[in-house]
XYZ file of C-alpha atoms in Angstrom:
109
model
C 102.052 110.281 92.853
C 104.016 109.666 96.251
C 102.045 106.545 96.914
C 102.251 104.969 93.559
C 105.828 106.203 92.654
C 107.396 105.469 96.065
C 105.352 103.425 98.323
C 104.404 100.923 95.676
C 108.215 100.208 95.122
C 108.757 99.571 98.603
C 105.485 97.761 99.919
C 104.471 95.679 97.067
C 107.876 93.849 96.808
C 107.999 93.200 100.580
C 104.284 92.091 101.214
C 103.084 91.030 97.618
C 100.457 91.993 95.484
C 97.453 90.418 97.200
C 98.390 91.776 100.653
C 98.977 95.049 98.980
C 95.690 94.883 97.366
C 94.078 94.164 100.917
C 95.941 96.814 102.648
C 94.750 99.406 99.869
C 91.163 98.187 100.616
C 91.416 98.665 104.216
C 92.932 102.044 103.622
C 90.425 103.152 101.359
C 87.736 101.772 103.838
C 89.218 103.893 106.713
C 89.392 106.910 104.444
C 85.834 106.711 103.713
C 84.907 106.133 107.450
C 87.103 108.925 108.545
C 85.450 111.287 105.838
C 82.000 110.052 106.867
C 82.360 110.675 110.765
C 84.635 114.066 110.295
C 83.491 116.817 112.442
C 86.052 119.315 111.548
C 88.479 120.034 108.586
C 91.660 118.433 110.113
C 90.088 115.006 109.859
C 89.547 115.435 106.126
C 93.209 116.221 105.907
C 94.090 113.363 108.054
C 92.424 111.042 105.421
C 94.685 112.086 102.710
C 97.229 109.841 104.917
C 94.769 106.861 103.940
C 94.346 107.763 100.457
C 98.027 107.110 100.249
C 97.516 103.589 101.189
C 94.572 103.288 99.096
C 96.557 104.162 96.094
C 98.469 100.775 96.589
C 95.416 98.973 95.299
C 95.443 99.477 91.498
C 99.144 99.022 90.865
C 99.025 96.063 92.731
C 95.981 94.538 90.871
C 97.588 95.455 87.528
C 100.532 93.563 88.391
C 98.757 90.610 89.596
C 96.597 90.579 86.281
C 99.878 90.723 84.159
C 101.163 87.731 86.110
C 98.128 85.583 85.856
C 97.121 86.349 82.272
C 99.163 84.976 79.546
C 101.433 86.886 77.489
C 99.262 87.024 74.474
C 96.184 88.384 76.409
C 97.949 90.805 78.856
C 97.237 93.829 76.625
C 93.392 92.758 76.430
C 93.354 92.217 80.116
C 95.225 95.508 81.115
C 93.185 97.450 78.515
C 89.951 96.260 80.066
C 91.282 96.928 83.618
C 92.227 100.306 82.591
C 88.753 101.009 81.025
C 86.811 99.884 84.328
C 89.172 102.292 86.020
C 88.397 105.174 83.572
C 84.658 104.579 83.887
C 84.718 104.573 87.635
C 86.984 107.658 87.794
C 84.370 109.383 85.804
C 81.213 108.181 86.934
C 81.953 107.655 90.571
C 82.286 111.347 91.508
C 78.954 112.127 89.548
C 77.167 109.380 91.240
C 78.322 110.143 94.892
C 78.400 113.781 94.414
C 74.369 113.547 93.537
C 74.076 111.115 96.498
C 75.909 113.747 98.857
C 73.442 116.345 97.676
C 70.582 114.602 98.538
C 71.769 114.260 102.305
C 73.624 117.562 102.717
C 71.420 120.277 104.621
C 73.840 123.227 103.962
C 73.055 126.381 101.769
C 76.991 126.416 100.894
C 78.121 125.066 97.696
C-alpha cells in the first residue's frame, strides 16, 4: 500500500516507467535472494523493504501500456494485463508452495 500509494508517485515521475520497472525487478530479485539465503527471521523482515521496491513494477508497466496502446485498445490491453496479474497471484503461491514443500526438511508447518 505504501509503495504503490506513495513511492510510485515520487519515483515514477522522476526516473520514468522503464527505469521504475527495472528498479522493481532488481528489488524483487534481491528480495528473493535474501529470502533464499536467510538464516534468521530478521532477514525475512529485511526483505520487506525490497518488496516495497518490487511493488514499483506493476504500476509502472500499467502506465507504460496505457501510453503505448491506442486509446481504443487501452481497456483490452489493461484488462489482459490485470488478468495475467490475477493468474500469477493465484497460481504463483500454489506452485512455489508445492516446490518449497519438496525441499523443506522440517516437520513444522
